[in-house]
């Protein structure tokens, strides 16, 4: 058997294809603009916790009117044109003529060890998660509960690994609700994915780092 030398981000394309989710990668300029906007929100104490499901102490709203973020917003709105999303867009008809997409919410999460995000959905048509900083080594995370490690790990649908994972949850005709994990490691930094807002998802806690896991998320609606 040939060794699979792809990064875990590259292997995640198989999950995105199955679930009709659009992957994307941001520029260095967008990356630092988001970090700077997050620092501004912390300074202004723009806490977002009351409007979010996360069991995470430090969640902050990002200002949609911040000039630093205009190019980033334009870029992400462009991801809604990804071909993998066409079928879904054609299946919904909330308005009787073409309307542009726009952001309704944008926020940044600073997740610490043991914090988590329970299963939830978002408002809007599309939502996204962007992985900014992954502070742990995934192989070390897998050693926390070694008895759960499946020999066929990182094969997408057929493993039992959950520690630190970002997980999509979908109904399965044979097994009820099926968890479909993304094996997020440092290869995900600066990359994200855009999915239907009603797609169930969750984030399990990490255990092996005292540093902060940073993600940016947002909701996209139809402008009317």
PDB file of C-alpha atoms in Angstrom:
ATOM      1  CA  UNK A   1       0.000   0.000   0.000  1.00  0.00           C
ATOM      2  CA  UNK A   2       1.347   3.410  -0.982  1.00  0.00           C
ATOM      3  CA  UNK A   3       1.955   5.877   1.831  1.00  0.00           C
ATOM      4  CA  UNK A   4      -0.460   8.805   1.869  1.00  0.00           C
ATOM      5  CA  UNK A   5       1.718  11.941   2.065  1.00  0.00           C
ATOM      6  CA  UNK A   6      -1.150  14.409   1.857  1.00  0.00           C
ATOM      7  CA  UNK A   7      -1.699  16.809   4.744  1.00  0.00           C
ATOM      8  CA  UNK A   8      -4.813  16.363   6.836  1.00  0.00           C
ATOM      9  CA  UNK A   9      -6.203  19.512   5.227  1.00  0.00           C
ATOM     10  CA  UNK A  10      -5.733  17.948   1.793  1.00  0.00           C
ATOM     11  CA  UNK A  11      -7.364  14.714   2.934  1.00  0.00           C
ATOM     12  CA  UNK A  12     -10.344  16.664   4.267  1.00  0.00           C
ATOM     13  CA  UNK A  13     -11.362  17.445   0.666  1.00  0.00           C
ATOM     14  CA  UNK A  14     -13.031  14.028   0.597  1.00  0.00           C
ATOM     15  CA  UNK A  15     -15.322  15.049   3.463  1.00  0.00           C
ATOM     16  CA  UNK A  16     -16.085  18.409   1.858  1.00  0.00           C
ATOM     17  CA  UNK A  17     -17.005  16.677  -1.420  1.00  0.00           C
ATOM     18  CA  UNK A  18     -19.341  14.237   0.336  1.00  0.00           C
ATOM     19  CA  UNK A  19     -21.129  16.988   2.270  1.00  0.00           C
ATOM     20  CA  UNK A  20     -21.075  19.629  -0.498  1.00  0.00           C
ATOM     21  CA  UNK A  21     -18.969  22.025   1.562  1.00  0.00           C
ATOM     22  CA  UNK A  22     -16.718  24.659  -0.030  1.00  0.00           C
ATOM     23  CA  UNK A  23     -13.086  24.873   1.180  1.00  0.00           C
ATOM     24  CA  UNK A  24     -11.070  28.072   0.955  1.00  0.00           C
ATOM     25  CA  UNK A  25      -7.732  29.587   1.953  1.00  0.00           C
ATOM     26  CA  UNK A  26      -7.192  33.217   2.937  1.00  0.00           C
ATOM     27  CA  UNK A  27      -4.286  35.509   2.145  1.00  0.00           C
ATOM     28  CA  UNK A  28      -1.682  36.623   4.660  1.00  0.00           C
ATOM     29  CA  UNK A  29      -3.176  40.133   4.558  1.00  0.00           C
ATOM     30  CA  UNK A  30      -6.604  38.794   5.485  1.00  0.00           C
ATOM     31  CA  UNK A  31      -5.079  36.650   8.223  1.00  0.00           C
ATOM     32  CA  UNK A  32      -3.427  39.569  10.000  1.00  0.00           C
ATOM     33  CA  UNK A  33      -6.402  41.870   9.409  1.00  0.00           C
ATOM     34  CA  UNK A  34      -8.589  39.389  11.289  1.00  0.00           C
ATOM     35  CA  UNK A  35      -6.124  39.054  14.168  1.00  0.00           C
ATOM     36  CA  UNK A  36      -5.919  42.842  14.443  1.00  0.00           C
ATOM     37  CA  UNK A  37      -9.703  43.160  14.337  1.00  0.00           C
ATOM     38  CA  UNK A  38      -9.919  40.541  17.072  1.00  0.00           C
ATOM     39  CA  UNK A  39      -7.506  42.534  19.237  1.00  0.00           C
ATOM     40  CA  UNK A  40      -9.691  45.622  18.702  1.00  0.00           C
ATOM     41  CA  UNK A  41     -12.792  43.693  19.798  1.00  0.00           C
ATOM     42  CA  UNK A  42     -11.037  42.454  22.939  1.00  0.00           C
ATOM     43  CA  UNK A  43      -9.958  46.000  23.803  1.00  0.00           C
ATOM     44  CA  UNK A  44     -13.541  47.230  23.347  1.00  0.00           C
ATOM     45  CA  UNK A  45     -14.909  44.180  25.232  1.00  0.00           C
ATOM     46  CA  UNK A  46     -17.335  43.306  22.434  1.00  0.00           C
ATOM     47  CA  UNK A  47     -18.281  39.949  23.931  1.00  0.00           C
ATOM     48  CA  UNK A  48     -20.397  37.695  21.705  1.00  0.00           C
ATOM     49  CA  UNK A  49     -21.148  34.901  24.198  1.00  0.00           C
ATOM     50  CA  UNK A  50     -24.851  35.676  24.672  1.00  0.00           C
ATOM     51  CA  UNK A  51     -25.496  35.060  20.973  1.00  0.00           C
ATOM     52  CA  UNK A  52     -23.345  31.942  20.536  1.00  0.00           C
ATOM     53  CA  UNK A  53     -23.629  28.293  21.557  1.00  0.00           C
ATOM     54  CA  UNK A  54     -19.984  27.846  22.513  1.00  0.00           C
ATOM     55  CA  UNK A  55     -18.918  26.894  26.018  1.00  0.00           C
ATOM     56  CA  UNK A  56     -15.983  29.225  25.461  1.00  0.00           C
ATOM     57  CA  UNK A  57     -15.179  32.157  27.716  1.00  0.00           C
ATOM     58  CA  UNK A  58     -13.603  34.465  25.129  1.00  0.00           C
ATOM     59  CA  UNK A  59     -15.848  35.000  22.091  1.00  0.00           C
ATOM     60  CA  UNK A  60     -15.933  38.438  20.482  1.00  0.00           C
ATOM     61  CA  UNK A  61     -17.943  40.123  17.743  1.00  0.00           C
ATOM     62  CA  UNK A  62     -16.029  41.537  14.801  1.00  0.00           C
ATOM     63  CA  UNK A  63     -17.226  44.839  13.374  1.00  0.00           C
ATOM     64  CA  UNK A  64     -18.663  44.316   9.896  1.00  0.00           C
ATOM     65  CA  UNK A  65     -18.035  47.997   9.165  1.00  0.00           C
ATOM     66  CA  UNK A  66     -14.339  47.786  10.024  1.00  0.00           C
ATOM     67  CA  UNK A  67     -12.442  48.844   6.851  1.00  0.00           C
ATOM     68  CA  UNK A  68      -9.740  46.267   7.660  1.00  0.00           C
ATOM     69  CA  UNK A  69     -12.286  43.506   7.062  1.00  0.00           C
ATOM     70  CA  UNK A  70     -13.990  44.691   3.868  1.00  0.00           C
ATOM     71  CA  UNK A  71     -11.682  42.773   1.523  1.00  0.00           C
ATOM     72  CA  UNK A  72     -11.980  39.659   3.656  1.00  0.00           C
ATOM     73  CA  UNK A  73     -15.784  39.828   3.590  1.00  0.00           C
ATOM     74  CA  UNK A  74     -15.733  40.285  -0.186  1.00  0.00           C
ATOM     75  CA  UNK A  75     -13.475  37.253  -0.523  1.00  0.00           C
ATOM     76  CA  UNK A  76     -15.683  34.977   1.596  1.00  0.00           C
ATOM     77  CA  UNK A  77     -18.838  36.111  -0.203  1.00  0.00           C
ATOM     78  CA  UNK A  78     -17.084  35.023  -3.388  1.00  0.00           C
ATOM     79  CA  UNK A  79     -16.787  31.502  -1.971  1.00  0.00           C
ATOM     80  CA  UNK A  80     -20.596  31.224  -2.238  1.00  0.00           C
ATOM     81  CA  UNK A  81     -19.991  30.907  -6.006  1.00  0.00           C
ATOM     82  CA  UNK A  82     -18.075  27.649  -5.512  1.00  0.00           C
ATOM     83  CA  UNK A  83     -19.454  25.018  -7.885  1.00  0.00           C
ATOM     84  CA  UNK A  84     -20.058  22.521  -5.081  1.00  0.00           C
ATOM     85  CA  UNK A  85     -22.744  24.848  -3.657  1.00  0.00           C
ATOM     86  CA  UNK A  86     -24.701  25.337  -6.885  1.00  0.00           C
ATOM     87  CA  UNK A  87     -27.135  22.484  -6.277  1.00  0.00           C
ATOM     88  CA  UNK A  88     -28.088  23.808  -2.866  1.00  0.00           C
ATOM     89  CA  UNK A  89     -28.480  27.391  -4.081  1.00  0.00           C
ATOM     90  CA  UNK A  90     -30.722  26.191  -6.917  1.00  0.00           C
ATOM     91  CA  UNK A  91     -32.887  24.247  -4.452  1.00  0.00           C
ATOM     92  CA  UNK A  92     -33.800  27.243  -2.282  1.00  0.00           C
ATOM     93  CA  UNK A  93     -36.054  30.076  -3.396  1.00  0.00           C
ATOM     94  CA  UNK A  94     -36.745  32.479  -0.508  1.00  0.00           C
ATOM     95  CA  UNK A  95     -37.081  35.460  -2.875  1.00  0.00           C
ATOM     96  CA  UNK A  96     -38.531  35.857  -6.361  1.00  0.00           C
ATOM     97  CA  UNK A  97     -35.458  37.393  -8.011  1.00  0.00           C
ATOM     98  CA  UNK A  98     -31.701  37.206  -7.719  1.00  0.00           C
ATOM     99  CA  UNK A  99     -30.388  38.867  -4.575  1.00  0.00           C
ATOM    100  CA  UNK A 100     -26.800  39.282  -3.360  1.00  0.00           C
ATOM    101  CA  UNK A 101     -25.424  37.591  -0.271  1.00  0.00           C
ATOM    102  CA  UNK A 102     -24.151  39.633   2.668  1.00  0.00           C
ATOM    103  CA  UNK A 103     -22.808  39.064   6.178  1.00  0.00           C
ATOM    104  CA  UNK A 104     -25.126  39.215   9.175  1.00  0.00           C
ATOM    105  CA  UNK A 105     -22.595  38.235  11.877  1.00  0.00           C
ATOM    106  CA  UNK A 106     -18.852  37.819  12.159  1.00  0.00           C
ATOM    107  CA  UNK A 107     -17.014  36.718  15.293  1.00  0.00           C
ATOM    108  CA  UNK A 108     -13.747  35.322  16.626  1.00  0.00           C
ATOM    109  CA  UNK A 109     -13.323  32.560  19.223  1.00  0.00           C
ATOM    110  CA  UNK A 110     -10.346  32.153  21.531  1.00  0.00           C
ATOM    111  CA  UNK A 111     -10.790  28.595  22.790  1.00  0.00           C
ATOM    112  CA  UNK A 112      -8.786  27.320  25.749  1.00  0.00           C
ATOM    113  CA  UNK A 113      -8.047  23.793  26.929  1.00  0.00           C
ATOM    114  CA  UNK A 114     -11.207  21.848  27.959  1.00  0.00           C
ATOM    115  CA  UNK A 115     -13.613  24.357  26.361  1.00  0.00           C
ATOM    116  CA  UNK A 116     -15.959  23.105  23.653  1.00  0.00           C
ATOM    117  CA  UNK A 117     -18.764  23.949  21.267  1.00  0.00           C
ATOM    118  CA  UNK A 118     -21.867  21.718  21.578  1.00  0.00           C
ATOM    119  CA  UNK A 119     -23.817  20.561  18.538  1.00  0.00           C
ATOM    120  CA  UNK A 120     -25.634  23.498  16.975  1.00  0.00           C
ATOM    121  CA  UNK A 121     -26.669  25.177  13.742  1.00  0.00           C
ATOM    122  CA  UNK A 122     -26.455  28.809  12.628  1.00  0.00           C
ATOM    123  CA  UNK A 123     -28.854  31.351  11.221  1.00  0.00           C
ATOM    124  CA  UNK A 124     -28.756  32.423   7.605  1.00  0.00           C
ATOM    125  CA  UNK A 125     -28.096  30.624   4.325  1.00  0.00           C
ATOM    126  CA  UNK A 126     -24.389  29.865   4.706  1.00  0.00           C
ATOM    127  CA  UNK A 127     -21.918  29.853   7.591  1.00  0.00           C
ATOM    128  CA  UNK A 128     -18.198  29.276   7.711  1.00  0.00           C
ATOM    129  CA  UNK A 129     -15.348  28.406  10.031  1.00  0.00           C
ATOM    130  CA  UNK A 130     -11.816  29.638   9.479  1.00  0.00           C
ATOM    131  CA  UNK A 131      -8.972  28.039  11.439  1.00  0.00           C
ATOM    132  CA  UNK A 132      -6.509  30.725  12.485  1.00  0.00           C
ATOM    133  CA  UNK A 133      -4.340  29.047  15.116  1.00  0.00           C
ATOM    134  CA  UNK A 134      -4.176  25.375  16.131  1.00  0.00           C
ATOM    135  CA  UNK A 135      -2.009  25.178  19.273  1.00  0.00           C
ATOM    136  CA  UNK A 136      -1.799  21.423  19.786  1.00  0.00           C
ATOM    137  CA  UNK A 137      -0.126  18.465  18.103  1.00  0.00           C
ATOM    138  CA  UNK A 138      -2.890  16.136  16.922  1.00  0.00           C
ATOM    139  CA  UNK A 139      -0.854  13.003  17.579  1.00  0.00           C
ATOM    140  CA  UNK A 140      -0.475  14.080  21.204  1.00  0.00           C
ATOM    141  CA  UNK A 141      -4.215  14.695  21.433  1.00  0.00           C
ATOM    142  CA  UNK A 142      -4.833  11.149  20.206  1.00  0.00           C
ATOM    143  CA  UNK A 143      -2.812   9.784  23.120  1.00  0.00           C
ATOM    144  CA  UNK A 144      -5.149  11.295  25.744  1.00  0.00           C
ATOM    145  CA  UNK A 145      -7.737   8.551  25.227  1.00  0.00           C
ATOM    146  CA  UNK A 146      -5.692   5.875  23.430  1.00  0.00           C
ATOM    147  CA  UNK A 147      -8.278   3.118  23.689  1.00  0.00           C
ATOM    148  CA  UNK A 148     -10.580   4.977  21.289  1.00  0.00           C
ATOM    149  CA  UNK A 149      -8.025   5.186  18.485  1.00  0.00           C
ATOM    150  CA  UNK A 150      -9.194   3.248  15.451  1.00  0.00           C
ATOM    151  CA  UNK A 151      -6.398   1.539  13.421  1.00  0.00           C
ATOM    152  CA  UNK A 152      -7.850   3.152  10.283  1.00  0.00           C
ATOM    153  CA  UNK A 153      -7.639   6.680  11.665  1.00  0.00           C
ATOM    154  CA  UNK A 154      -8.089   9.749   9.482  1.00  0.00           C
ATOM    155  CA  UNK A 155     -10.262   7.889   7.003  1.00  0.00           C
ATOM    156  CA  UNK A 156     -13.115  10.372   7.330  1.00  0.00           C
ATOM    157  CA  UNK A 157     -16.291   8.427   8.017  1.00  0.00           C
ATOM    158  CA  UNK A 158     -14.908   5.301   9.695  1.00  0.00           C
ATOM    159  CA  UNK A 159     -13.048   6.238  12.844  1.00  0.00           C
ATOM    160  CA  UNK A 160     -13.736   6.931  16.496  1.00  0.00           C
ATOM    161  CA  UNK A 161     -11.327   9.812  17.087  1.00  0.00           C
ATOM    162  CA  UNK A 162     -12.999  12.854  18.664  1.00  0.00           C
ATOM    163  CA  UNK A 163     -10.514  14.688  20.909  1.00  0.00           C
ATOM    164  CA  UNK A 164     -10.094  18.272  19.606  1.00  0.00           C
ATOM    165  CA  UNK A 165     -12.092  17.513  16.426  1.00  0.00           C
ATOM    166  CA  UNK A 166     -14.408  19.794  14.496  1.00  0.00           C
ATOM    167  CA  UNK A 167     -17.312  17.494  13.644  1.00  0.00           C
ATOM    168  CA  UNK A 168     -20.225  17.644  11.229  1.00  0.00           C
ATOM    169  CA  UNK A 169     -23.311  15.679  12.304  1.00  0.00           C
ATOM    170  CA  UNK A 170     -25.783  14.294   9.766  1.00  0.00           C
ATOM    171  CA  UNK A 171     -28.611  11.740   9.810  1.00  0.00           C
ATOM    172  CA  UNK A 172     -27.716   8.278   8.554  1.00  0.00           C
ATOM    173  CA  UNK A 173     -30.446   5.841   7.352  1.00  0.00           C
ATOM    174  CA  UNK A 174     -28.805   2.911   9.151  1.00  0.00           C
ATOM    175  CA  UNK A 175     -27.091   4.381  12.197  1.00  0.00           C
ATOM    176  CA  UNK A 176     -29.113   7.428  13.212  1.00  0.00           C
ATOM    177  CA  UNK A 177     -26.966  10.540  13.629  1.00  0.00           C
ATOM    178  CA  UNK A 178     -23.508  10.136  12.110  1.00  0.00           C
ATOM    179  CA  UNK A 179     -20.511  12.183  13.241  1.00  0.00           C
ATOM    180  CA  UNK A 180     -18.124  13.145  10.445  1.00  0.00           C
ATOM    181  CA  UNK A 181     -14.916  14.610  11.893  1.00  0.00           C
ATOM    182  CA  UNK A 182     -12.381  17.004  10.445  1.00  0.00           C
ATOM    183  CA  UNK A 183      -8.963  16.068  11.790  1.00  0.00           C
ATOM    184  CA  UNK A 184      -7.879  19.657  12.311  1.00  0.00           C
ATOM    185  CA  UNK A 185      -4.147  20.147  12.780  1.00  0.00           C
ATOM    186  CA  UNK A 186      -1.663  22.890  11.942  1.00  0.00           C
ATOM    187  CA  UNK A 187      -2.109  22.259   8.205  1.00  0.00           C
ATOM    188  CA  UNK A 188      -5.564  23.887   8.582  1.00  0.00           C
ATOM    189  CA  UNK A 189      -4.183  27.258   9.717  1.00  0.00           C
ATOM    190  CA  UNK A 190      -5.305  30.040   7.379  1.00  0.00           C
ATOM    191  CA  UNK A 191      -7.899  27.748   5.798  1.00  0.00           C
ATOM    192  CA  UNK A 192     -11.616  27.267   6.254  1.00  0.00           C
ATOM    193  CA  UNK A 193     -14.835  25.915   4.830  1.00  0.00           C
ATOM    194  CA  UNK A 194     -18.244  27.334   4.003  1.00  0.00           C
ATOM    195  CA  UNK A 195     -21.344  25.211   4.618  1.00  0.00           C
ATOM    196  CA  UNK A 196     -25.132  25.407   4.863  1.00  0.00           C
ATOM    197  CA  UNK A 197     -26.135  27.254   8.017  1.00  0.00           C
ATOM    198  CA  UNK A 198     -28.448  24.412   9.067  1.00  0.00           C
ATOM    199  CA  UNK A 199     -25.598  21.889   8.909  1.00  0.00           C
ATOM    200  CA  UNK A 200     -25.224  20.477  12.429  1.00  0.00           C
ATOM    201  CA  UNK A 201     -21.675  20.769  13.748  1.00  0.00           C
ATOM    202  CA  UNK A 202     -19.725  20.757  17.003  1.00  0.00           C
ATOM    203  CA  UNK A 203     -16.205  21.114  18.405  1.00  0.00           C
ATOM    204  CA  UNK A 204     -14.709  18.742  20.959  1.00  0.00           C
ATOM    205  CA  UNK A 205     -12.240  20.010  23.598  1.00  0.00           C
ATOM    206  CA  UNK A 206      -8.475  19.702  23.334  1.00  0.00           C
ATOM    207  CA  UNK A 207      -6.308  18.654  26.299  1.00  0.00           C
ATOM    208  CA  UNK A 208      -2.585  18.922  25.595  1.00  0.00           C
ATOM    209  CA  UNK A 209      -1.845  22.641  25.174  1.00  0.00           C
ATOM    210  CA  UNK A 210      -2.154  25.712  27.396  1.00  0.00           C
ATOM    211  CA  UNK A 211      -2.177  27.966  24.341  1.00  0.00           C
ATOM    212  CA  UNK A 212      -5.281  29.260  22.561  1.00  0.00           C
ATOM    213  CA  UNK A 213      -7.104  27.808  19.570  1.00  0.00           C
ATOM    214  CA  UNK A 214      -8.302  30.718  17.421  1.00  0.00           C
ATOM    215  CA  UNK A 215     -11.097  30.482  14.868  1.00  0.00           C
ATOM    216  CA  UNK A 216     -13.210  32.999  12.974  1.00  0.00           C
ATOM    217  CA  UNK A 217     -16.792  32.301  11.966  1.00  0.00           C
ATOM    218  CA  UNK A 218     -19.641  34.174  10.309  1.00  0.00           C
ATOM    219  CA  UNK A 219     -23.165  33.895   8.977  1.00  0.00           C
ATOM    220  CA  UNK A 220     -24.209  34.872   5.450  1.00  0.00           C
ATOM    221  CA  UNK A 221     -27.747  35.890   4.536  1.00  0.00           C
ATOM    222  CA  UNK A 222     -29.571  37.112   1.414  1.00  0.00           C
ATOM    223  CA  UNK A 223     -29.655  40.879   1.174  1.00  0.00           C
ATOM    224  CA  UNK A 224     -33.229  42.098   0.651  1.00  0.00           C
TER     225      UNK A 224
END
